[in-house]
mmCIF file of C-alpha atoms in Angstrom:
data_model
loop_
_atom_site.group_PDB
_atom_site.id
_atom_site.type_symbol
_atom_site.label_atom_id
_atom_site.label_comp_id
_atom_site.label_asym_id
_atom_site.label_seq_id
_atom_site.Cartn_x
_atom_site.Cartn_y
_atom_site.Cartn_z
ATOM 1 C CA MET A 1 -0.393 0.251 0.159
ATOM 2 C CA GLN A 2 1.304 3.817 -0.502
ATOM 3 C CA PRO A 3 2.094 5.999 2.624
ATOM 4 C CA PRO A 4 -0.496 6.700 5.000
ATOM 5 C CA GLU A 5 -0.413 10.407 3.833
ATOM 6 C CA THR A 6 -2.849 8.996 1.054
ATOM 7 C CA ALA A 7 -5.332 7.613 3.028
ATOM 8 C CA THR A 8 -9.149 8.533 2.762
ATOM 9 C CA THR A 9 -11.319 7.262 5.799
ATOM 10 C CA VAL A 10 -14.788 6.691 4.677
ATOM 11 C CA ARG A 11 -18.204 7.084 6.753
ATOM 12 C CA VAL A 12 -21.737 6.902 6.578
ATOM 13 C CA GLN A 13 -24.011 8.828 8.915
ATOM 14 C CA ASP A 14 -27.473 9.134 8.449
ATOM 15 C CA GLY A 15 -27.298 7.922 4.980
ATOM 16 C CA ARG A 16 -24.485 10.558 4.290
ATOM 17 C CA THR A 17 -20.720 9.727 3.209
ATOM 18 C CA LEU A 18 -18.776 11.202 5.163
ATOM 19 C CA THR A 19 -14.550 11.559 3.649
ATOM 20 C CA THR A 20 -11.494 12.785 6.565
ATOM 21 C CA ASP A 21 -8.302 13.248 5.193
ATOM 22 C CA GLY A 22 -5.947 10.586 6.988
ATOM 23 C CA PRO A 23 -6.098 7.470 7.606
ATOM 24 C CA PHE A 24 -7.990 5.482 10.794
ATOM 25 C CA ALA A 25 -6.328 6.868 13.589
ATOM 26 C CA GLU A 26 -7.982 4.821 16.181
ATOM 27 C CA ILE A 27 -5.525 1.917 16.274
ATOM 28 C CA LYS A 28 -6.789 0.546 19.920
ATOM 29 C CA GLN A 29 -9.550 -0.643 17.484
ATOM 30 C CA ALA A 30 -9.873 -3.908 15.551
ATOM 31 C CA ILE A 31 -9.149 -4.097 11.788
ATOM 32 C CA GLY A 32 -11.859 -6.271 10.773
ATOM 33 C CA SER A 33 -10.837 -7.150 6.903
ATOM 34 C CA TYR A 34 -9.453 -5.536 3.883
ATOM 35 C CA CYS A 35 -9.967 -5.775 0.481
ATOM 36 C CA PHE A 36 -8.623 -5.099 -2.981
ATOM 37 C CA PHE A 37 -10.706 -3.417 -5.862
ATOM 38 C CA ASP A 38 -10.234 -1.976 -9.145
ATOM 39 C CA ALA A 39 -11.428 1.985 -9.343
ATOM 40 C CA ASP A 40 -11.152 4.226 -11.599
ATOM 41 C CA ASP A 41 -10.033 7.496 -9.559
ATOM 42 C CA LEU A 42 -10.740 8.131 -5.616
ATOM 43 C CA ASP A 43 -14.697 8.881 -6.110
ATOM 44 C CA ALA A 44 -15.498 5.464 -7.136
ATOM 45 C CA ALA A 45 -13.268 4.033 -4.479
ATOM 46 C CA ILE A 46 -14.891 5.872 -2.064
ATOM 47 C CA GLU A 47 -18.472 4.931 -3.082
ATOM 48 C CA LEU A 48 -17.581 1.701 -3.097
ATOM 49 C CA ALA A 49 -16.234 2.276 0.063
ATOM 50 C CA SER A 50 -19.176 3.349 1.637
ATOM 51 C CA ARG A 51 -21.071 0.343 0.644
ATOM 52 C CA ILE A 52 -19.093 -1.988 3.086
ATOM 53 C CA PRO A 53 -21.450 -2.106 5.988
ATOM 54 C CA ALA A 54 -18.882 -1.387 8.729
ATOM 55 C CA ALA A 55 -18.738 2.173 7.151
ATOM 56 C CA GLY A 56 -22.429 2.755 8.547
ATOM 57 C CA MET A 57 -22.237 1.045 11.551
ATOM 58 C CA GLY A 58 -19.871 3.130 13.323
ATOM 59 C CA GLY A 59 -16.917 1.852 11.775
ATOM 60 C CA ALA A 60 -14.947 3.117 9.130
ATOM 61 C CA VAL A 61 -13.204 2.604 5.955
ATOM 62 C CA GLU A 62 -10.060 3.452 5.441
ATOM 63 C CA VAL A 63 -9.235 4.091 1.410
ATOM 64 C CA ARG A 64 -5.475 3.975 0.251
ATOM 65 C CA PRO A 65 -3.991 3.182 -3.311
ATOM 66 C CA ILE A 66 -1.722 0.560 -3.815
ATOM 67 C CA LEU A 67 1.949 0.546 -4.898
ATOM 68 C CA GLU A 68 2.052 -0.799 -8.600
ATOM 69 C CA TRP A 69 5.315 -2.695 -9.165
ATOM 70 C CA MET B 1 4.255 47.315 -18.635
ATOM 71 C CA VAL B 2 4.834 46.250 -15.607
ATOM 72 C CA ALA B 3 1.106 47.032 -14.740
ATOM 73 C CA ILE B 4 0.082 44.987 -17.646
ATOM 74 C CA LEU B 5 2.020 42.235 -16.652
ATOM 75 C CA GLU B 6 0.251 41.931 -12.914
ATOM 76 C CA GLN B 7 -2.706 42.698 -14.111
ATOM 77 C CA ALA B 8 -2.605 39.308 -16.202
ATOM 78 C CA PHE B 9 -1.081 37.417 -13.779
ATOM 79 C CA ARG B 10 -4.031 38.484 -11.288
ATOM 80 C CA ASP B 11 -6.327 37.903 -14.026
ATOM 81 C CA GLN B 12 -5.224 34.767 -16.094
ATOM 82 C CA TRP B 13 -3.551 32.730 -13.323
ATOM 83 C CA GLY B 14 -5.908 30.371 -12.405
ATOM 84 C CA HIS B 15 -7.246 30.263 -15.763
ATOM 85 C CA VAL B 16 -4.106 29.228 -17.638
ATOM 86 C CA LEU B 17 -2.529 26.863 -14.635
ATOM 87 C CA ALA B 18 -6.349 25.206 -14.905
ATOM 88 C CA ALA B 19 -5.689 24.473 -18.636
ATOM 89 C CA LEU B 20 -2.429 23.041 -18.016
ATOM 90 C CA ILE B 21 -3.637 21.083 -15.417
ATOM 91 C CA GLY B 22 -6.178 19.482 -17.660
ATOM 92 C CA LEU B 23 -3.881 18.924 -20.291
ATOM 93 C CA LEU B 24 -1.518 17.196 -18.296
ATOM 94 C CA GLY B 25 -2.911 16.109 -15.664
ATOM 95 C CA ASP B 26 0.079 16.884 -13.386
ATOM 96 C CA PHE B 27 -0.138 19.630 -10.391
ATOM 97 C CA ASP B 28 3.763 20.354 -10.558
ATOM 98 C CA LEU B 29 4.297 20.409 -13.984
ATOM 99 C CA ALA B 30 1.382 22.753 -15.204
ATOM 100 C CA GLU B 31 2.254 24.826 -12.191
ATOM 101 C CA GLU B 32 5.909 25.300 -13.352
ATOM 102 C CA ALA B 33 4.876 25.843 -16.922
ATOM 103 C CA THR B 34 2.450 28.093 -16.283
ATOM 104 C CA GLN B 35 5.374 29.894 -14.152
ATOM 105 C CA GLY B 36 7.345 29.720 -16.987
ATOM 106 C CA ALA B 37 5.141 31.234 -19.527
ATOM 107 C CA PHE B 38 4.904 34.176 -17.243
ATOM 108 C CA ALA B 39 8.779 34.824 -16.832
ATOM 109 C CA ILE B 40 8.566 34.614 -20.868
ATOM 110 C CA ALA B 41 6.034 37.288 -20.908
ATOM 111 C CA ALA B 42 7.448 39.164 -18.747
ATOM 112 C CA GLU B 43 10.787 39.353 -20.931
ATOM 113 C CA ARG B 44 8.956 39.702 -24.024
ATOM 114 C CA TRP B 45 5.901 41.373 -23.891
ATOM 115 C CA PRO B 46 7.865 44.900 -23.017
ATOM 116 C CA ARG B 47 10.093 44.593 -26.036
ATOM 117 C CA ASP B 48 7.468 42.956 -28.444
ATOM 118 C CA GLY B 49 4.366 44.848 -26.822
ATOM 119 C CA ALA B 50 1.500 42.283 -25.422
ATOM 120 C CA PRO B 51 -0.715 40.402 -27.036
ATOM 121 C CA ALA B 52 -4.209 41.305 -27.883
ATOM 122 C CA ASN B 53 -5.675 38.119 -25.951
ATOM 123 C CA PRO B 54 -2.881 37.258 -23.608
ATOM 124 C CA ARG B 55 -4.512 34.312 -22.385
ATOM 125 C CA PRO B 56 -4.631 31.840 -25.614
ATOM 126 C CA TRP B 57 -1.077 33.000 -25.365
ATOM 127 C CA LEU B 58 -0.139 32.149 -22.065
ATOM 128 C CA VAL B 59 -1.857 28.681 -22.599
ATOM 129 C CA ALA B 60 0.073 28.345 -25.761
ATOM 130 C CA THR B 61 3.690 28.925 -23.776
ATOM 131 C CA ALA B 62 2.512 27.218 -21.104
ATOM 132 C CA ARG B 63 2.088 24.233 -23.189
ATOM 133 C CA ASN B 64 5.722 24.402 -24.938
ATOM 134 C CA ARG B 65 7.302 24.451 -21.938
ATOM 135 C CA ALA B 66 6.021 21.291 -20.786
ATOM 136 C CA ILE B 67 6.243 19.775 -23.984
ATOM 137 C CA ASP B 68 9.957 20.984 -24.218
ATOM 138 C CA ARG B 69 10.313 20.057 -20.506
ATOM 139 C CA ILE B 70 9.277 16.576 -21.183
ATOM 140 C CA ARG B 71 11.006 15.464 -23.579
ATOM 141 C CA ARG B 72 14.150 16.593 -21.676
ATOM 142 C CA ASP B 73 12.785 14.338 -18.789
ATOM 143 C CA ARG B 74 12.431 11.742 -21.640
ATOM 144 C CA THR B 75 8.893 10.487 -20.373
ATOM 145 C CA LEU B 76 7.160 11.343 -23.246
ATOM 146 C CA ALA B 77 5.684 7.778 -23.190
ATOM 147 C CA ALA B 78 4.377 8.028 -20.300
ATOM 148 C CA LYS B 79 2.337 11.314 -20.718
ATOM 149 C CA ALA B 80 0.576 9.798 -24.347
ATOM 150 C CA ARG B 81 -2.224 12.569 -24.098
ATOM 151 C CA LEU B 82 0.679 15.105 -25.003
ATOM 152 C CA LEU B 83 1.065 13.419 -27.980
ATOM 153 C CA GLN B 84 -2.793 14.534 -29.351
ATOM 154 C CA VAL B 85 -1.991 17.859 -29.351
ATOM 155 C CA PRO B 86 -0.266 19.296 -32.283
ATOM 156 C CA GLU B 87 2.520 21.264 -31.950
ATOM 157 C CA ALA B 88 1.772 24.830 -30.549
ATOM 158 C CA THR B 89 3.009 27.809 -31.883
ATOM 159 C CA GLU B 90 3.347 30.854 -30.023
ATOM 160 C CA ASP B 91 2.443 33.303 -32.738
ATOM 161 C CA ALA B 92 -0.804 31.437 -34.675
ATOM 162 C CA VAL B 93 -2.926 30.220 -31.516
ATOM 163 C CA ASP B 94 -6.729 29.736 -31.513
ATOM 164 C CA ALA B 95 -8.335 32.053 -29.211
ATOM 165 C CA THR B 96 -11.342 29.629 -28.928
ATOM 166 C CA ALA B 97 -9.090 26.214 -28.572
ATOM 167 C CA PHE B 98 -8.813 26.347 -24.912
ATOM 168 C CA GLN B 99 -11.808 25.860 -22.701
ATOM 169 C CA ASP B 100 -11.774 27.075 -19.087
ATOM 170 C CA GLU B 101 -11.049 24.229 -16.610
ATOM 171 C CA ARG B 102 -10.703 26.947 -13.506
ATOM 172 C CA LEU B 103 -13.732 24.876 -12.426
ATOM 173 C CA GLU B 104 -12.930 21.464 -12.231
ATOM 174 C CA LEU B 105 -9.676 23.089 -10.713
ATOM 175 C CA ILE B 106 -11.557 24.377 -7.743
ATOM 176 C CA PHE B 107 -13.782 21.071 -6.753
ATOM 177 C CA THR B 108 -10.276 19.324 -6.883
ATOM 178 C CA CYS B 109 -9.022 21.782 -4.558
ATOM 179 C CA CYS B 110 -11.484 21.215 -2.285
ATOM 180 C CA HIS B 111 -12.061 17.670 -2.485
ATOM 181 C CA PRO B 112 -13.399 16.620 0.906
ATOM 182 C CA ALA B 113 -10.305 13.701 0.766
ATOM 183 C CA LEU B 114 -8.187 16.566 1.130
ATOM 184 C CA ALA B 115 -8.119 18.354 5.179
ATOM 185 C CA THR B 116 -9.807 21.703 5.214
ATOM 186 C CA GLU B 117 -6.401 23.860 5.635
ATOM 187 C CA ALA B 118 -5.144 22.291 2.875
ATOM 188 C CA GLN B 119 -8.150 23.046 0.469
ATOM 189 C CA VAL B 120 -7.570 26.439 1.641
ATOM 190 C CA ALA B 121 -4.044 26.717 0.845
ATOM 191 C CA LEU B 122 -4.596 24.634 -2.904
ATOM 192 C CA THR B 123 -7.494 27.296 -3.951
ATOM 193 C CA VAL B 124 -5.350 29.952 -2.832
ATOM 194 C CA ARG B 125 -1.929 29.078 -4.495
ATOM 195 C CA THR B 126 -3.708 27.599 -7.435
ATOM 196 C CA LEU B 127 -6.747 30.136 -8.672
ATOM 197 C CA GLY B 128 -5.289 33.123 -7.286
ATOM 198 C CA GLY B 129 -1.646 32.499 -7.905
ATOM 199 C CA LEU B 130 -0.379 33.283 -4.531
ATOM 200 C CA THR B 131 3.349 32.567 -3.712
ATOM 201 C CA THR B 132 3.987 29.974 -0.918
ATOM 202 C CA GLY B 133 5.462 32.996 1.330
ATOM 203 C CA GLU B 134 2.282 34.911 0.812
ATOM 204 C CA ILE B 135 0.050 32.257 1.765
ATOM 205 C CA ALA B 136 1.933 31.106 4.657
ATOM 206 C CA ARG B 137 2.136 35.196 5.632
ATOM 207 C CA ALA B 138 -1.663 36.011 5.276
ATOM 208 C CA PHE B 139 -2.513 32.808 7.298
ATOM 209 C CA LEU B 140 0.161 32.820 10.491
ATOM 210 C CA VAL B 141 2.228 29.860 9.752
ATOM 211 C CA PRO B 142 5.691 29.111 8.624
ATOM 212 C CA GLU B 143 6.654 29.032 4.890
ATOM 213 C CA PRO B 144 8.237 25.148 5.001
ATOM 214 C CA THR B 145 5.083 24.277 7.137
ATOM 215 C CA MET B 146 2.707 25.843 4.400
ATOM 216 C CA ALA B 147 5.137 24.673 2.045
ATOM 217 C CA GLN B 148 4.924 21.143 2.965
ATOM 218 C CA ARG B 149 0.992 21.535 3.094
ATOM 219 C CA LEU B 150 0.840 22.455 -0.484
ATOM 220 C CA VAL B 151 3.210 19.527 -1.368
ATOM 221 C CA ARG B 152 1.474 16.957 0.311
ATOM 222 C CA ALA B 153 -1.823 17.835 -0.834
ATOM 223 C CA LYS B 154 -0.585 17.893 -4.565
ATOM 224 C CA GLY B 155 1.007 14.662 -3.648
ATOM 225 C CA LYS B 156 -2.038 13.385 -2.634
ATOM 226 C CA ILE B 157 -4.527 14.215 -5.469
ATOM 227 C CA LYS B 158 -2.157 12.533 -7.740
ATOM 228 C CA ALA B 159 -1.838 8.997 -5.373
ATOM 229 C CA ALA B 160 -5.024 8.947 -4.046
ATOM 230 C CA GLY B 161 -6.715 9.301 -7.707
ATOM 231 C CA ILE B 162 -8.666 12.613 -6.691
ATOM 232 C CA PRO B 163 -10.103 13.116 -9.725
ATOM 233 C CA PHE B 164 -10.143 16.241 -12.101
ATOM 234 C CA ARG B 165 -13.500 17.279 -12.873
ATOM 235 C CA VAL B 166 -16.906 18.460 -12.029
ATOM 236 C CA PRO B 167 -18.515 16.572 -10.121
ATOM 237 C CA PRO B 168 -21.456 14.586 -10.821
ATOM 238 C CA ASP B 169 -24.992 15.542 -9.942
ATOM 239 C CA HIS B 170 -25.477 13.297 -6.904
ATOM 240 C CA LEU B 171 -22.155 14.506 -5.219
ATOM 241 C CA LEU B 172 -22.318 18.229 -7.086
ATOM 242 C CA LEU B 173 -24.404 19.911 -3.849
ATOM 243 C CA ASP B 174 -22.535 18.390 -0.937
ATOM 244 C CA ARG B 175 -19.148 19.003 -2.546
ATOM 245 C CA LEU B 176 -21.069 22.541 -3.541
ATOM 246 C CA ALA B 177 -21.145 23.260 -0.019
ATOM 247 C CA ALA B 178 -17.323 22.871 0.663
ATOM 248 C CA VAL B 179 -16.527 24.941 -2.444
ATOM 249 C CA LEU B 180 -18.909 27.714 -0.913
ATOM 250 C CA ALA B 181 -16.944 26.832 2.623
ATOM 251 C CA VAL B 182 -13.240 27.068 1.216
ATOM 252 C CA VAL B 183 -14.124 30.781 -0.190
ATOM 253 C CA TYR B 184 -16.065 31.733 2.711
ATOM 254 C CA LEU B 185 -12.798 30.608 5.251
ATOM 255 C CA ILE B 186 -10.335 32.534 3.132
ATOM 256 C CA PHE B 187 -12.613 35.736 3.076
ATOM 257 C CA ASN B 188 -13.227 35.079 7.097
ATOM 258 C CA GLU B 189 -9.340 35.338 7.131
ATOM 259 C CA GLY B 190 -9.398 38.245 5.317
ATOM 260 C CA TYR B 191 -12.348 40.032 7.778
ATOM 261 C CA GLY B 192 -9.980 40.304 10.173
ATOM 262 C CA GLY B 193 -7.557 42.893 8.626
ATOM 263 C CA ARG B 194 -6.093 41.026 6.303
ATOM 264 C CA GLY B 195 -7.261 42.652 2.816
ATOM 265 C CA GLU B 196 -5.459 40.611 0.262
ATOM 266 C CA LEU B 197 -7.254 37.438 1.437
ATOM 267 C CA ALA B 198 -10.706 39.422 1.338
ATOM 268 C CA ALA B 199 -9.853 40.725 -2.363
ATOM 269 C CA GLU B 200 -9.004 37.090 -3.114
ATOM 270 C CA ALA B 201 -12.030 35.863 -1.606
ATOM 271 C CA LEU B 202 -14.262 38.203 -3.784
ATOM 272 C CA ARG B 203 -12.312 37.268 -6.922
ATOM 273 C CA LEU B 204 -12.773 33.425 -6.442
ATOM 274 C CA GLY B 205 -17.041 34.342 -5.611
ATOM 275 C CA ARG B 206 -17.302 35.816 -8.687
ATOM 276 C CA ALA B 207 -15.111 33.932 -10.521
ATOM 277 C CA LEU B 208 -17.508 31.136 -9.379
ATOM 278 C CA ALA B 209 -20.264 33.018 -10.023
ATOM 279 C CA GLU B 210 -19.555 33.663 -13.519
ATOM 280 C CA LEU B 211 -19.255 29.788 -13.786
ATOM 281 C CA MET B 212 -22.537 28.385 -12.219
ATOM 282 C CA PRO B 213 -24.926 31.511 -12.786
ATOM 283 C CA ASP B 214 -27.781 29.262 -12.126
ATOM 284 C CA GLU B 215 -26.829 28.343 -8.528
ATOM 285 C CA PRO B 216 -28.167 30.690 -5.672
ATOM 286 C CA GLU B 217 -26.101 29.836 -2.447
ATOM 287 C CA VAL B 218 -22.866 30.637 -5.307
ATOM 288 C CA HIS B 219 -24.921 34.239 -5.338
ATOM 289 C CA GLY B 220 -25.534 34.654 -1.968
ATOM 290 C CA LEU B 221 -21.675 33.643 -0.478
ATOM 291 C CA LEU B 222 -20.985 36.643 -3.295
ATOM 292 C CA ALA B 223 -23.533 38.978 -1.836
ATOM 293 C CA MET B 224 -22.827 38.202 1.539
ATOM 294 C CA MET B 225 -18.785 38.906 0.793
ATOM 295 C CA LEU B 226 -19.594 42.149 -0.829
ATOM 296 C CA LEU B 227 -22.065 43.974 1.758
ATOM 297 C CA HIS B 228 -19.628 42.985 4.795
ATOM 298 C CA ASP B 229 -16.624 44.213 2.575
ATOM 299 C CA GLY B 230 -18.354 47.395 1.948
ATOM 300 C CA ARG B 231 -18.232 48.193 5.705
ATOM 301 C CA ARG B 232 -14.363 47.666 6.100
ATOM 302 C CA GLU B 233 -13.343 51.526 6.303
ATOM 303 C CA ALA B 234 -16.039 51.644 8.844
ATOM 304 C CA ARG B 235 -15.074 48.638 11.412
ATOM 305 C CA PHE B 236 -12.298 49.918 12.860
ATOM 306 C CA ARG B 237 -10.779 53.143 14.429
ATOM 307 C CA GLY B 238 -7.524 53.238 15.290
ATOM 308 C CA GLY B 239 -6.980 49.079 16.057
ATOM 309 C CA ASP B 240 -10.589 49.425 17.689
ATOM 310 C CA LEU B 241 -13.666 47.742 16.734
ATOM 311 C CA VAL B 242 -16.255 49.720 15.801
ATOM 312 C CA LEU B 243 -19.872 48.154 16.509
ATOM 313 C CA LEU B 244 -22.149 48.572 13.298
ATOM 314 C CA ALA B 245 -24.307 51.395 14.982
ATOM 315 C CA ASP B 246 -21.426 53.908 16.281
ATOM 316 C CA GLN B 247 -19.857 52.974 12.535
ATOM 317 C CA ASP B 248 -18.963 56.138 10.148
ATOM 318 C CA ARG B 249 -21.299 55.328 6.729
ATOM 319 C CA SER B 250 -19.928 58.053 4.799
ATOM 320 C CA LEU B 251 -17.020 55.710 4.736
ATOM 321 C CA TRP B 252 -18.969 52.324 3.518
ATOM 322 C CA ASP B 253 -18.802 51.675 0.381
ATOM 323 C CA THR B 254 -22.433 52.488 -1.216
ATOM 324 C CA ALA B 255 -21.473 51.179 -4.575
ATOM 325 C CA GLN B 256 -19.755 47.928 -3.410
ATOM 326 C CA ILE B 257 -23.014 47.551 -0.888
ATOM 327 C CA ASP B 258 -25.127 48.365 -3.903
ATOM 328 C CA ASP B 259 -23.407 45.545 -6.493
ATOM 329 C CA GLY B 260 -23.842 43.081 -2.742
ATOM 330 C CA ARG B 261 -27.794 44.114 -2.818
ATOM 331 C CA ALA B 262 -28.199 43.229 -6.980
ATOM 332 C CA VAL B 263 -25.932 40.102 -6.616
ATOM 333 C CA LEU B 264 -28.508 38.916 -3.549
ATOM 334 C CA ASP B 265 -31.412 40.418 -5.925
ATOM 335 C CA ARG B 266 -29.704 37.512 -8.349
ATOM 336 C CA ALA B 267 -29.922 34.685 -5.746
ATOM 337 C CA LEU B 268 -33.570 35.460 -4.608
ATOM 338 C CA ALA B 269 -34.650 35.648 -8.117
ATOM 339 C CA LEU B 270 -33.375 32.147 -8.257
ATOM 340 C CA HIS B 271 -35.427 30.857 -5.053
ATOM 341 C CA GLY B 272 -31.973 30.617 -2.701
ATOM 342 C CA ARG B 273 -32.945 30.271 0.574
ATOM 343 C CA GLY B 274 -29.817 28.740 1.922
ATOM 344 C CA PRO B 275 -28.057 29.833 4.828
ATOM 345 C CA TYR B 276 -26.118 32.094 2.828
ATOM 346 C CA VAL B 277 -28.763 33.639 0.946
ATOM 347 C CA VAL B 278 -30.583 34.354 4.119
ATOM 348 C CA GLN B 279 -26.919 35.729 5.582
ATOM 349 C CA ALA B 280 -26.844 38.110 3.029
ATOM 350 C CA ALA B 281 -30.152 39.614 3.070
ATOM 351 C CA ILE B 282 -29.041 39.728 6.879
ATOM 352 C CA ALA B 283 -26.547 41.536 6.201
ATOM 353 C CA SER B 284 -28.189 43.994 3.407
ATOM 354 C CA LEU B 285 -30.915 44.519 5.892
ATOM 355 C CA HIS B 286 -28.254 46.177 8.332
ATOM 356 C CA ALA B 287 -26.964 48.500 6.163
ATOM 357 C CA ASP B 288 -30.177 49.530 5.831
ATOM 358 C CA GLU B 289 -31.302 52.911 8.558
ATOM 359 C CA PRO B 290 -33.058 52.134 10.863
ATOM 360 C CA ARG B 291 -32.968 48.619 10.652
ATOM 361 C CA ASP B 292 -36.062 46.576 10.930
ATOM 362 C CA TRP B 293 -35.401 44.160 13.459
ATOM 363 C CA PRO B 294 -38.474 42.348 13.382
ATOM 364 C CA GLN B 295 -37.449 40.927 9.663
ATOM 365 C CA ILE B 296 -33.604 40.683 11.020
ATOM 366 C CA ALA B 297 -34.892 38.345 13.666
ATOM 367 C CA ALA B 298 -37.304 36.113 11.275
ATOM 368 C CA LEU B 299 -34.295 35.856 9.002
ATOM 369 C CA MET B 300 -32.188 34.676 11.714
ATOM 370 C CA GLY B 301 -34.946 32.352 12.998
ATOM 371 C CA SER B 302 -34.698 30.855 9.326
ATOM 372 C CA LEU B 303 -31.166 29.899 10.051
ATOM 373 C CA PRO B 304 -29.910 26.382 11.055
ATOM 374 C CA ALA B 305 -29.434 26.609 14.780
ATOM 375 C CA SER B 306 -25.840 27.350 15.802
ATOM 376 C CA PRO B 307 -24.847 29.117 19.260
ATOM 377 C CA THR B 308 -24.184 32.506 17.166
ATOM 378 C CA PRO B 309 -26.882 33.533 15.537
ATOM 379 C CA ARG B 310 -28.961 32.423 18.280
ATOM 380 C CA SER B 311 -27.231 34.437 20.887
ATOM 381 C CA SER B 312 -27.334 37.379 17.961
ATOM 382 C CA ARG B 313 -31.164 37.367 18.108
#
């Protein structure tokens, strides 16, 4: 993955998608899972992240670009 | 000639940079090429005269600079978009060839995946053409801190893939709110006395109103800023704040207040009832003598609940 500066954290509250700059900071919380997907740009990635149920259940989804070799 | 160059810089920087970013998809390269074009203008215009239409000249010159730079770097293959562009010559420029991409630029700079302070800094840098040093002084942070903030923001746009475009309809209202918040923040920094930021916010507000003529909140924000800024000269006496009732009205910029009211009328004609339109209407009523307190109170009541308007009531 690319460095934490490239991260965006996505949460869904009352049906609204909220984004913040930077990684998910509360590292005491458990990281549930990770998944890889293809997205055209960050807006498409945020859209996908907002559909992950955890984002709307008090959790957060951290979106980071992958380093390509 | 110096005045012409300065004017061209103020008027054209955002246009030229936006066009170059649209073409190259790279903030740093675009910025370097745009700076280069203005440097060439500073050298040639005093000698050969300024072109009748400076914008296409500047965009073509900046594009040539970028192409030279890419050739030098031998990364032409990676920038394939450029290959589709015919060779540019500086003396034969089609004035209609370049679209205005400032709206794409401001939405990219105010993307919610960037921290607010980064959105503000990037917007002032890319659309206003303020130097890093000027922005650092205006926001009272050390220059290296501001430089790092800008580098990080540009790095994130590139690495995370923040798109260079006006958002699609289902995102537009949320994103527009972020853009307006950034312009308002810049204005607020200027309200405390740093007039160059207030002027910058007004320039941005006017550009947005020109680019999005059908959005009432865009006009609402511009009207509110014009109305508040029109009272600037009367607001301080020797560094002390002068309350509205005690202000010397002869110091008000009445032309600007009239301008603000005309913009407010436009917002109301578009059926704008959002928070910026309401605040502009309140500011307009405050400029009347005597003040219509019942109407001010009613408008205050229609603003979203937050402690400041509640206590003002």
